[in-house]
Coordinates of C-alpha atoms and ligand atoms in Angstrom, one line a residue:
M1 CA 50.9 108.8 125.4
E2 CA 48.1 106.6 126.7
Q3 CA 45.5 109.1 125.6
S4 CA 45.2 107.7 122.1
L5 CA 45.4 104.0 123.2
S6 CA 42.4 101.8 123.3
V7 CA 41.6 98.6 125.1
L8 CA 39.0 96.1 124.0
V9 CA 37.1 94.4 126.8
I10 CA 35.4 91.2 125.9
D11 CA 33.2 89.7 128.7
D12 CA 29.6 88.4 128.8
D13 CA 29.1 89.7 132.3
P14 CA 27.9 93.4 132.0
L15 CA 28.9 94.1 135.6
I16 CA 32.5 93.2 135.0
R17 CA 32.5 95.2 131.7
L18 CA 31.3 98.2 133.7
L19 CA 33.9 97.8 136.4
V20 CA 36.8 97.3 134.1
S21 CA 35.8 100.1 131.7
S22 CA 35.5 102.7 134.4
K23 CA 38.8 101.7 135.9
L24 CA 40.6 101.9 132.5
Q25 CA 38.9 105.1 131.5
A26 CA 40.0 106.6 134.8
I27 CA 43.7 106.0 133.9
G28 CA 43.1 107.6 130.5
L29 CA 42.5 104.8 128.1
N30 CA 39.7 104.5 125.5
V31 CA 37.6 101.4 126.0
L32 CA 35.6 99.3 123.6
E33 CA 33.2 96.8 124.9
A34 CA 32.0 93.5 123.5
A35 CA 29.6 91.0 125.1
S36 CA 30.8 87.9 123.2
G37 CA 33.8 86.5 121.4
E38 CA 32.2 87.1 118.0
E39 CA 31.3 90.7 118.7
G40 CA 34.8 91.2 120.1
L41 CA 36.5 89.9 116.9
R42 CA 34.2 92.1 114.8
L43 CA 35.0 95.2 116.8
F44 CA 38.7 94.4 116.7
D45 CA 38.6 94.2 112.9
E46 CA 36.8 97.5 112.6
R47 CA 38.6 99.5 115.3
R48 CA 41.8 97.7 116.1
A49 CA 42.6 97.9 119.8
D50 CA 46.0 98.3 121.3
A51 CA 45.3 95.6 124.0
V52 CA 42.6 93.1 124.7
L53 CA 41.1 92.0 128.0
L54 CA 39.4 88.7 127.4
D55 CA 37.1 86.6 129.6
V56 CA 37.7 82.8 129.3
M57 CA 34.3 81.5 130.1
M58 CA 31.6 82.9 127.9
P59 CA 28.6 80.4 127.8
S60 CA 27.1 81.6 124.5
G61 CA 29.2 81.6 121.4
I62 CA 32.9 81.0 121.2
D63 CA 34.9 80.9 124.5
G64 CA 37.9 83.0 125.3
Y65 CA 40.4 80.4 124.1
K66 CA 38.9 80.3 120.7
T67 CA 38.6 84.0 120.6
C68 CA 42.2 84.5 121.4
A69 CA 43.3 82.0 118.8
A70 CA 41.2 83.7 116.2
L71 CA 42.7 87.0 117.2
R72 CA 46.2 85.7 116.7
G73 CA 45.3 84.6 113.2
R74 CA 44.5 88.1 112.1
P75 CA 47.1 90.3 110.5
H76 CA 46.9 93.0 113.2
G77 CA 46.2 90.6 116.0
E78 CA 49.5 88.8 115.9
H79 CA 51.3 91.1 118.3
V80 CA 48.5 92.7 120.3
P81 CA 48.8 92.1 124.0
V82 CA 45.9 89.8 125.2
L83 CA 45.2 89.6 129.0
M84 CA 43.0 86.6 129.8
M85 CA 40.6 86.9 132.7
T86 CA 39.9 83.6 134.3
G87 CA 38.2 82.3 137.3
L88 CA 40.0 79.0 137.0
E89 CA 43.4 79.1 138.4
D90 CA 44.4 75.5 137.7
I91 CA 47.5 74.9 135.7
E92 CA 45.7 73.4 132.8
S93 CA 43.6 76.5 132.0
I94 CA 46.6 78.7 132.4
N95 CA 48.6 76.5 130.0
R96 CA 45.8 76.5 127.6
A97 CA 45.7 80.3 127.7
Y98 CA 49.3 80.5 126.8
E99 CA 48.9 77.9 124.1
V100 CA 46.3 79.9 122.3
G101 CA 48.6 83.0 122.4
A102 CA 47.6 84.9 125.6
T103 CA 50.2 87.4 126.7
D104 CA 49.3 87.1 130.3
F105 CA 46.4 86.2 132.6
I106 CA 44.7 87.6 135.6
T107 CA 42.3 85.8 138.0
K108 CA 38.8 86.7 138.9
P109 CA 37.4 88.1 141.1
L110 CA 39.3 91.1 139.8
N111 CA 41.4 93.4 141.8
T112 CA 40.8 96.5 139.7
T113 CA 43.7 98.5 140.9
L114 CA 46.0 95.7 140.0
L115 CA 44.2 95.4 136.7
G116 CA 45.0 99.0 135.8
H117 CA 48.7 98.5 136.4
R118 CA 48.7 95.3 134.5
V119 CA 47.2 96.9 131.4
K120 CA 49.4 99.9 131.5
Y121 CA 52.5 97.7 131.8
L122 CA 51.3 95.5 129.0
L123 CA 50.7 98.5 126.7
K124 CA 54.1 100.0 127.4
G125 CA 55.9 96.7 126.7
S126 CA 54.1 96.2 123.5
Q127 CA 54.8 99.7 122.3
I128 CA 58.5 99.2 122.9
T129 CA 58.4 95.9 121.1
Q130 CA 56.6 97.5 118.1
Q131 CA 59.2 100.3 117.8
L132 CA 62.0 97.8 118.1
L133 CA 60.5 95.6 115.4
L134 CA 60.1 98.6 113.1
S135 CA 63.6 99.9 113.5
K136 CA 65.1 96.4 113.2
Q137 CA 63.2 95.9 109.9
K138 CA 64.5 99.2 108.7
L139 CA 68.0 98.4 109.6
H140 CA 67.8 95.0 108.1
Q141 CA 66.4 96.5 104.9
L142 CA 69.3 99.0 104.7
A143 CA 72.0 96.6 105.4
Y144 CA 70.9 93.7 103.3
Y145 CA 68.9 95.0 100.4
D146 CA 69.7 97.0 97.3
E147 CA 67.4 100.0 97.2
L148 CA 67.2 100.3 93.4
T149 CA 66.1 96.8 92.6
E150 CA 64.9 95.7 96.0
L151 CA 66.9 92.6 95.6
P152 CA 69.3 91.3 98.3
N153 CA 72.7 92.9 98.1
R154 CA 76.2 91.5 98.2
L155 CA 76.4 91.3 101.9
F156 CA 73.2 89.3 102.0
F157 CA 74.3 87.0 99.2
L158 CA 77.6 86.2 100.8
E159 CA 76.1 85.4 104.1
Y160 CA 73.4 83.3 102.5
L161 CA 76.0 81.5 100.3
Q162 CA 78.0 80.7 103.4
R163 CA 75.0 79.3 105.1
M164 CA 74.0 77.2 102.1
I165 CA 77.6 75.9 101.7
A166 CA 77.4 74.6 105.2
Q167 CA 74.1 72.9 104.4
A168 CA 75.4 71.5 101.1
E169 CA 78.4 70.1 102.8
R170 CA 76.2 68.3 105.3
Q171 CA 73.8 67.0 102.7
K172 CA 76.5 66.3 100.1
T173 CA 74.7 68.3 97.4
K174 CA 75.9 70.4 94.6
M175 CA 75.2 74.1 94.0
G176 CA 75.6 76.4 91.1
I177 CA 76.7 80.1 91.4
L178 CA 75.8 82.2 88.4
F179 CA 77.6 85.5 87.9
I180 CA 75.5 87.6 85.6
D181 CA 76.8 90.8 83.9
L182 CA 75.2 92.9 81.3
D183 CA 77.1 93.5 78.1
G184 CA 77.6 97.2 77.2
F185 CA 75.7 98.6 80.2
K186 CA 78.2 101.3 80.5
R187 CA 77.3 102.6 77.1
I188 CA 73.7 102.9 78.1
N189 CA 74.6 104.8 81.2
D190 CA 77.0 107.1 79.4
T191 CA 74.8 107.9 76.4
L192 CA 71.3 108.0 78.0
G193 CA 72.1 109.0 81.5
H194 CA 71.9 107.4 84.9
Q195 CA 68.2 107.6 85.2
V196 CA 67.6 105.5 82.2
G197 CA 70.4 103.2 83.4
D198 CA 68.6 102.8 86.7
R199 CA 65.4 101.9 85.0
V200 CA 67.1 99.3 82.9
L201 CA 68.6 97.7 86.0
Q202 CA 65.2 97.6 87.6
V203 CA 63.7 95.9 84.6
I204 CA 66.6 93.5 84.5
G205 CA 66.1 92.7 88.2
K206 CA 62.5 91.9 87.6
R207 CA 63.2 89.7 84.6
L208 CA 65.8 87.8 86.5
Y209 CA 63.4 87.2 89.3
K210 CA 60.8 85.9 86.8
S211 CA 63.4 83.7 85.1
I212 CA 64.1 81.8 88.3
R213 CA 60.5 81.7 89.4
A214 CA 59.5 79.8 86.3
N215 CA 58.9 76.3 87.5
D216 CA 61.9 74.2 86.8
A217 CA 62.0 70.5 87.3
L218 CA 65.7 70.3 87.4
V219 CA 66.8 73.0 89.7
R220 CA 64.8 73.5 92.8
S221 CA 66.3 76.9 93.4
G222 CA 63.2 79.1 93.5
K223 CA 61.4 76.8 95.9
N224 CA 62.7 77.8 99.3
S225 CA 64.2 81.0 98.1
E226 CA 61.4 83.5 97.6
G227 CA 64.0 85.3 95.6
V228 CA 66.7 85.4 98.2
S229 CA 69.0 83.3 96.0
L230 CA 69.1 86.2 93.6
A231 CA 71.1 89.3 94.4
R232 CA 72.5 92.4 92.9
L233 CA 76.1 92.8 93.8
G234 CA 76.4 96.3 92.5
G235 CA 76.5 98.1 89.1
D236 CA 75.2 95.8 86.5
E237 CA 76.3 92.6 88.3
F238 CA 73.8 90.1 89.6
T239 CA 74.3 86.7 91.2
L240 CA 72.1 83.7 91.4
L241 CA 72.5 80.7 93.7
L242 CA 71.1 77.4 92.5
T243 CA 70.8 75.0 95.4
A244 CA 70.2 71.3 95.1
L245 CA 71.9 71.2 91.7
E246 CA 71.6 67.6 90.4
R247 CA 74.3 67.7 87.8
N248 CA 76.9 70.3 87.0
E249 CA 75.5 70.8 83.5
S250 CA 71.9 71.4 84.8
A251 CA 72.8 75.0 85.5
V252 CA 72.8 75.8 81.8
T253 CA 69.1 75.5 81.5
V254 CA 68.7 78.4 83.9
A255 CA 71.6 80.3 82.4
E256 CA 70.1 79.9 78.9
R257 CA 66.7 81.0 80.0
I258 CA 68.2 84.1 81.7
R259 CA 70.3 84.9 78.6
V260 CA 67.2 84.7 76.4
N261 CA 64.9 86.6 78.8
L262 CA 67.3 89.4 79.3
A263 CA 68.0 89.8 75.6
Q264 CA 64.4 91.0 75.0
P265 CA 64.3 94.7 74.1
I266 CA 63.6 97.1 76.9
I267 CA 61.4 100.1 76.0
Q268 CA 62.4 103.3 77.7
G269 CA 60.5 106.3 76.4
R270 CA 61.5 106.6 72.8
H271 CA 64.4 104.2 73.2
E272 CA 64.3 100.5 72.5
L273 CA 67.3 99.1 74.3
V274 CA 68.8 95.7 73.7
T275 CA 71.4 94.4 76.1
T276 CA 72.9 91.0 76.0
T277 CA 74.3 89.2 79.0
S278 CA 77.4 87.3 79.9
I279 CA 77.1 84.6 82.5
G280 CA 79.8 82.8 84.5
I281 CA 79.0 79.6 86.3
A282 CA 81.0 78.1 89.2
V283 CA 80.0 74.8 90.9
Y284 CA 80.2 73.9 94.5
P285 CA 82.3 71.9 95.5
D286 CA 84.2 71.4 92.2
D287 CA 85.2 75.0 91.7
G288 CA 85.5 76.1 95.3
V289 CA 84.4 75.4 98.8
T290 CA 84.2 78.9 100.3
A291 CA 81.9 81.8 99.4
D292 CA 84.7 84.0 98.3
E293 CA 86.3 81.4 96.1
L294 CA 83.1 80.5 94.4
L295 CA 82.1 84.1 93.7
K296 CA 85.6 84.8 92.4
N297 CA 85.5 81.9 90.1
A298 CA 82.1 82.6 88.8
D299 CA 83.2 86.1 88.2
L300 CA 86.2 84.8 86.3
A301 CA 84.0 82.5 84.2
M302 CA 81.9 85.5 83.4
Y303 CA 85.0 87.2 82.2
Y304 CA 85.8 84.3 79.9
A305 CA 82.3 84.7 78.4
K306 CA 82.8 88.4 77.9
R307 CA 86.2 87.9 76.3
A308 CA 84.7 85.3 73.9
G309 CA 82.3 87.9 72.6
G310 CA 79.6 88.1 75.3
D311 CA 76.0 87.0 75.0
M312 CA 76.9 83.5 76.3
Y313 CA 77.6 81.5 79.4
R314 CA 80.8 79.9 80.4
Y315 CA 81.7 77.5 83.2
F316 CA 84.7 78.1 85.3
S317 CA 85.9 74.6 84.3
I318 CA 86.4 74.6 80.5
H319 CA 85.6 70.9 80.4
M320 CA 82.2 71.6 81.9
T321 CA 81.4 74.1 79.1
E322 CA 81.9 71.4 76.5
I323 CA 79.7 69.0 78.4
A324 CA 77.0 71.7 78.9
L325 CA 77.1 72.5 75.2
R326 CA 76.5 68.9 74.2
R327 CA 73.7 68.8 76.7
L328 CA 72.1 71.8 75.2
T329 CA 72.5 70.5 71.7
L330 CA 71.0 67.2 72.8
E331 CA 68.1 68.9 74.6
N332 CA 67.2 70.8 71.5
H333 CA 67.3 67.7 69.3
L334 CA 65.5 65.6 71.8
R335 CA 62.5 68.0 71.7
K336 CA 62.0 67.2 68.1
A337 CA 63.0 63.5 68.3
I338 CA 59.4 62.1 68.3
S339 CA 58.1 64.3 65.5
R340 CA 61.1 63.6 63.4
G341 CA 60.7 59.8 63.9
E342 CA 64.2 59.4 65.4
L343 CA 63.1 57.1 68.2
E344 CA 62.9 53.4 67.8
L345 CA 62.3 50.5 70.1
H346 CA 64.6 47.4 70.3
F347 CA 63.3 44.3 71.9
Q348 CA 65.3 41.9 74.1
P349 CA 63.9 38.4 74.5
Q350 CA 63.5 37.0 78.0
L351 CA 63.9 33.3 78.6
D352 CA 61.5 31.3 80.8
I353 CA 64.2 29.2 82.4
I354 CA 62.0 26.3 83.5
Q355 CA 60.0 26.0 80.2
G356 CA 63.0 26.8 78.1
E357 CA 60.9 29.2 76.0
F358 CA 61.1 32.9 75.1
N359 CA 57.8 34.3 75.9
G360 CA 58.6 37.8 77.1
L361 CA 60.3 40.9 75.7
E362 CA 61.8 44.0 77.2
A363 CA 61.4 47.2 75.1
L364 CA 64.6 49.3 75.0
L365 CA 64.5 52.7 73.6
R366 CA 67.0 53.8 70.9
W367 CA 67.6 57.4 69.6
N368 CA 69.5 58.1 66.5
N369 CA 69.9 61.7 65.5
Q370 CA 71.3 62.6 62.1
E371 CA 73.7 65.3 63.3
V372 CA 74.8 63.8 66.6
G373 CA 74.6 60.1 65.7
P374 CA 73.2 57.3 68.0
I375 CA 72.9 58.4 71.6
L376 CA 72.7 55.9 74.5
P377 CA 69.7 55.8 76.9
A378 CA 72.1 56.3 79.8
E379 CA 72.8 59.7 78.4
F380 CA 69.5 60.9 77.0
I381 CA 67.0 59.3 79.5
P382 CA 68.3 61.5 82.4
L383 CA 68.2 64.5 80.1
A384 CA 64.6 63.7 79.2
E385 CA 63.7 63.3 82.9
E386 CA 65.3 66.7 83.8
T387 CA 63.5 68.5 81.0
G388 CA 60.2 66.8 81.5
L389 CA 60.4 65.5 77.9
I390 CA 60.2 62.0 79.4
I391 CA 56.4 62.4 79.8
S392 CA 55.8 62.5 76.0
I393 CA 58.7 60.2 75.2
G394 CA 57.6 57.6 77.8
E395 CA 54.0 57.7 76.4
W396 CA 55.4 57.1 72.9
V397 CA 57.3 54.1 74.1
I398 CA 54.3 52.5 75.8
R399 CA 52.2 53.1 72.7
E400 CA 54.8 51.8 70.3
A401 CA 55.5 48.7 72.4
C402 CA 51.8 47.8 72.8
T403 CA 51.2 48.4 69.1
K404 CA 54.1 46.2 68.0
V405 CA 53.4 43.3 70.4
Q406 CA 49.6 43.3 69.6
A407 CA 50.5 43.0 65.9
W408 CA 52.9 40.1 66.6
R409 CA 50.4 38.3 68.8
K410 CA 47.9 38.6 66.0
R411 CA 50.4 37.0 63.7
G412 CA 50.6 34.1 66.2
F413 CA 53.9 34.8 67.9
S414 CA 53.8 33.3 71.3
L415 CA 54.5 36.4 73.3
N416 CA 52.8 36.9 76.7
R417 CA 54.8 39.7 78.1
I418 CA 56.1 43.1 76.9
A419 CA 58.1 44.9 79.6
V420 CA 58.4 48.6 79.3
N421 CA 60.7 50.8 81.4
V422 CA 58.9 53.6 83.2
S423 CA 60.9 56.5 84.7
A424 CA 60.1 57.8 88.1
V425 CA 59.2 61.2 86.7
Q426 CA 56.8 59.6 84.4
F427 CA 55.3 57.3 87.0
L428 CA 54.8 60.1 89.5
H429 CA 53.3 62.5 86.9
R430 CA 49.5 63.0 87.4
G431 CA 47.3 61.0 85.2
F432 CA 49.9 58.2 84.4
P433 CA 47.4 55.3 85.0
E434 CA 44.9 57.0 82.7
V435 CA 47.5 57.2 79.9
V436 CA 48.3 53.5 80.3
E437 CA 44.6 52.6 80.2
Q438 CA 44.0 54.8 77.1
I439 CA 46.9 53.2 75.2
L440 CA 45.6 49.7 76.1
N441 CA 42.2 50.6 74.8
E442 CA 43.6 52.1 71.6
T443 CA 45.8 49.2 70.8
G444 CA 43.5 46.4 72.0
L445 CA 46.4 44.8 73.9
E446 CA 45.3 42.6 76.9
P447 CA 46.4 44.6 80.0
K448 CA 48.1 41.6 81.6
I449 CA 50.5 41.4 78.7
L450 CA 52.0 44.8 79.6
E451 CA 54.5 44.8 82.3
L452 CA 55.7 48.2 83.7
E453 CA 59.3 48.2 85.0
L454 CA 59.5 50.7 87.8
T455 CA 62.6 51.8 89.6
E456 CA 63.0 51.7 93.3
S457 CA 63.4 55.5 93.3
A458 CA 59.9 55.9 92.0
L459 CA 58.5 54.0 95.0
V460 CA 60.3 55.7 97.8
S461 CA 58.7 59.1 97.6
D462 CA 55.2 59.8 98.8
V463 CA 54.0 56.4 100.0
D464 CA 50.3 57.1 99.9
Y465 CA 50.4 58.5 96.5
V466 CA 52.6 55.7 95.2
M467 CA 50.2 53.2 96.7
D468 CA 47.3 54.9 94.9
V469 CA 49.0 54.8 91.5
L470 CA 50.0 51.2 91.9
T471 CA 46.5 50.2 93.0
R472 CA 45.0 52.0 90.0
L473 CA 47.5 50.2 87.7
K474 CA 46.6 46.8 89.1
E475 CA 42.9 47.6 88.7
I476 CA 43.6 48.3 85.0
G477 CA 45.3 44.9 85.0
V478 CA 48.9 45.5 84.0
Q479 CA 51.8 43.7 85.6
L480 CA 54.3 45.5 87.8
A481 CA 58.0 44.9 88.1
I482 CA 60.9 46.5 90.0
D483 CA 63.9 47.1 87.8
D484 CA 67.5 47.0 88.8
F485 CA 66.5 45.5 92.1
G486 CA 69.1 45.6 94.9
T487 CA 70.7 48.9 93.9
G488 CA 68.2 51.3 95.4
Y489 CA 67.4 52.0 99.0
S490 CA 63.8 50.8 99.2
S491 CA 63.0 49.1 102.5
L492 CA 61.8 45.5 102.0
S493 CA 59.2 45.9 104.7
R494 CA 57.5 48.6 102.7
L495 CA 58.0 46.8 99.4
K496 CA 55.9 43.8 100.6
D497 CA 52.9 46.0 101.0
F498 CA 53.1 47.1 97.3
P499 CA 51.3 45.0 94.7
I500 CA 54.5 44.1 92.8
D501 CA 54.6 41.0 90.5
R502 CA 58.2 40.7 89.7
L503 CA 61.7 41.7 90.7
K504 CA 64.5 42.1 88.2
V505 CA 67.9 41.3 89.8
D506 CA 70.3 44.0 88.8
Q507 CA 73.0 43.1 86.3
T508 CA 75.9 44.0 88.7
F509 CA 75.0 41.0 90.9
V510 CA 74.7 38.7 87.9
R511 CA 77.9 39.9 86.4
N512 CA 80.0 38.9 89.4
L513 CA 78.3 35.6 90.3
E514 CA 81.5 33.7 89.6
Q515 CA 84.0 36.0 91.2
S516 CA 82.1 37.4 94.2
T517 CA 80.6 35.3 96.9
N518 CA 79.0 38.5 98.2
D519 CA 77.2 39.2 95.0
S520 CA 76.1 35.5 94.5
A521 CA 74.7 35.6 98.1
I522 CA 72.8 38.8 97.3
A523 CA 71.4 37.3 94.0
S524 CA 70.4 34.1 95.9
A525 CA 68.7 36.1 98.6
I526 CA 66.7 38.2 96.2
I527 CA 65.5 35.1 94.3
A528 CA 64.5 33.3 97.6
M529 CA 62.9 36.4 99.0
A530 CA 60.8 37.0 95.8
G531 CA 59.7 33.4 96.0
S532 CA 58.5 33.8 99.6
M533 CA 56.7 37.0 98.7
D534 CA 55.0 35.3 95.8
M535 CA 56.8 37.4 93.2
K536 CA 58.5 36.3 90.0
V537 CA 62.2 37.0 89.4
T538 CA 64.1 37.9 86.3
A539 CA 67.9 38.0 86.2
E540 CA 69.4 40.6 83.9
G541 CA 72.7 40.7 82.1
V542 CA 73.2 37.0 81.8
E543 CA 76.3 36.6 79.6
N544 CA 77.6 33.1 80.2
D545 CA 76.6 29.5 81.0
F546 CA 77.9 29.6 84.5
Q547 CA 75.5 32.4 85.3
L548 CA 72.6 30.7 83.7
D549 CA 73.3 27.4 85.5
F550 CA 73.6 29.2 88.8
L551 CA 70.2 30.9 88.2
K552 CA 68.6 27.6 87.2
Q553 CA 69.8 26.0 90.5
K554 CA 68.4 28.8 92.5
F555 CA 65.0 28.5 90.7
C556 CA 65.1 31.9 89.2
D557 CA 62.1 32.2 86.8
E558 CA 63.5 34.1 83.9
A559 CA 66.8 35.3 82.4
Q560 CA 67.7 38.0 80.1
G561 CA 71.1 38.9 78.6
Y562 CA 73.6 38.7 75.7
L563 CA 74.0 35.0 76.2
L564 CA 70.4 34.5 75.1
S565 CA 70.0 37.4 72.8
K566 CA 71.0 41.0 72.4
P567 CA 68.3 43.6 72.1
L568 CA 66.9 43.2 68.6
T569 CA 65.3 45.5 66.1
A570 CA 61.7 44.7 65.3
M571 CA 62.8 43.0 62.1
Q572 CA 65.5 41.0 63.8
L573 CA 63.0 40.0 66.4
E574 CA 60.5 38.7 63.9
D575 CA 63.4 36.5 62.5
F576 CA 64.3 35.4 66.0
M577 CA 60.7 34.4 66.8
T578 CA 60.1 32.6 63.6
K579 CA 63.3 30.5 64.0
R580 CA 62.5 29.7 67.6
Q581 CA 58.9 28.9 67.2
P582 CA 58.4 27.5 63.7
E583 CA 54.9 26.3 64.5
S584 CA 53.9 29.3 66.4
S585 CA 51.6 30.7 63.8
T586 CA 49.3 27.7 64.1
F587 CA 49.6 27.4 67.8
F588 CA 48.5 29.1 71.0
V589 CA 48.9 32.7 71.7
D590 CA 49.0 32.6 75.4
Ligands
C2E1 P1 67.5 48.4 82.0 O1 66.0 48.5 82.0 O2 68.1 47.7 83.2 O3 67.8 47.6 80.7 C1 68.8 46.6 80.5 C2 70.0 47.2 79.9 O4 71.1 46.2 79.9 C3 69.8 47.6 78.4 O5 70.7 48.7 78.2 C4 70.3 46.3 77.7 O6 70.7 46.6 76.4 C5 71.5 46.0 78.6 N1 71.8 44.5 78.5 C6 71.0 43.5 78.2 N2 71.6 42.3 78.4 C7 72.9 42.6 78.7 C8 74.0 41.8 79.0 O7 74.0 40.6 78.9 N3 75.2 42.5 79.4 C9 75.2 43.8 79.5 N4 76.3 44.4 79.9 N5 74.1 44.6 79.2 C10 73.0 44.0 78.9 P2 70.2 49.9 77.4 O8 69.3 49.5 76.3 O9 71.4 50.7 77.1 O10 69.3 50.7 78.4 C11 69.9 51.2 79.6 C12 68.8 51.7 80.5 O11 68.1 52.8 80.0 C13 67.8 50.7 80.8 O12 68.2 49.8 81.8 C14 66.7 51.5 81.3 O13 66.8 51.9 82.6 C15 66.8 52.7 80.4 N6 65.8 52.7 79.4 C16 65.9 52.1 78.2 N7 64.8 52.3 77.5 C17 64.0 53.0 78.2 C18 62.7 53.6 78.1 O14 62.0 53.4 77.1 N8 62.2 54.4 79.1 C19 62.9 54.6 80.2 N9 62.4 55.4 81.1 N10 64.1 54.1 80.4 C20 64.7 53.3 79.4
MG2 MG1 64.4 47.6 82.4
MG3 MG1 67.5 46.7 84.6

């Protein structure tokens, strides 16, 4: 067996190469020789040795450690046995040898008889390992994969699902299980034969794979999965696991995409085949907490979809199907909302408590769709975020707000702040500061008039990136506020490093000022803290005099709420401003 095996000897000392080579040839091995690390690597690439003998100290070029590390980085060098030859017997050089991936080491001066045994032993060991690896892979392949589509099979899926359930339980996350079944596949099989049927299944498997690979902001399923979350259970049944599902209804986006992708005709020779799909969706933990339960309920939901005519998805929970349907309807309408002019901004005045004047506004988005009616931001903003539509909508909001306020300032209204809400998705999207800058240029609004309200969630992700964006925005000259402060998890120590100008105390604390000593303590603390950090504070949701008095006593800078004014349409706001500031048209702008 050793006849065909070759050993690469890398050593700068020709005498040692000679010694070693003759010994190894004597025991029936082929020997390749190299005088430096570089030459050794080149030879290895060309001829691929079954073992490598490597000198540690080679004065010219790369030393043995580097050579070994480089060898390990090569596709065929990963498992090859490497025996390091070292004159240094200290612990550190031995440790280093193992660190760079040496299999074993031998000390110089060499005992050539011992060396022969060592090499033989190494080669044998590595061959056994190789064989084991191969058969293991083969076995794994047979047990866990479906040969026809090369997708994971039922066994794999169930085991994977079990593992993911354990993880979801720990991390308190949701998951979606999609049970996908072709409509009328039996007919294809019966009329056109199994071969065509098999081809169709292969095509479907590929399309499914593609459907989940398509980058999806809302379901991070494909990310860690490399396709493992997709499986063929058997026949024309496929399953898909969506991990990290944010909301139950998010699964429909994937389900819809699959339904549409699979409905494309499949060309098979002279035949153009069209198959529709029925999809059942079960959600962990709502619809089951074990793998069997979830699979069974997703299957049942698929059956509902079939019974209702096929070519559709159904949730296991009937209630969820309704919610999902509304979501899909809204999503479709939202895509066209800007172009159809369905979006509008309302403006809520903010009171400067000390001056007793209204100088600031918050822009609040309104959406009115003819078919569905008015929809609240609380419902459509998350949808816009999940679908990525928030990028264009958010840009529209900033542009519209700047345009309106610039026009009002020109008319002499005393407005020195327009606050605009910015979603985390929008803020973290590449190029956001440039968009802001561009809009300011277009509209001619002074940058310091624009205040961006960020959420704590936008600031807790990648700190360095966040810091970059904030710095860019401050360079442009806009003001930065944190909205709904106190409800997120941002650490105060980190916050103080960010260039933030204002905190907005969340409504919930303001609402309970009278009833809850806890909430009034929090509100007071936020106001005091902002002061000490040189930030301004605005209290939101001020609805009665008690609350306003409290804020006044605590030296809160600004207040906003129904007590002072509800959010107003542009027309109402013009009225409001004119009544409040009769002389404003002849007075200061700032
Ligand atoms: P927010 O930024 O905290 O806005 C304040 C919300 O409180 C507004 O709700 C406002 O109408 C409401 N509000 C104002 N005063 C009072 C009061 O005295 N009592 C009570 N109970 N509520 C009051 P709205 O307009 O429904 O907006 C809800 C949320 O939607 C906003 O919360 C904001 O996070 C988001 N949003 C609104 N417009 C936009 C936008 O253009 N872009 C983004 N990304 N988010 C927006
Ligand atoms: Mg806000
Ligand atoms: Mg708020």
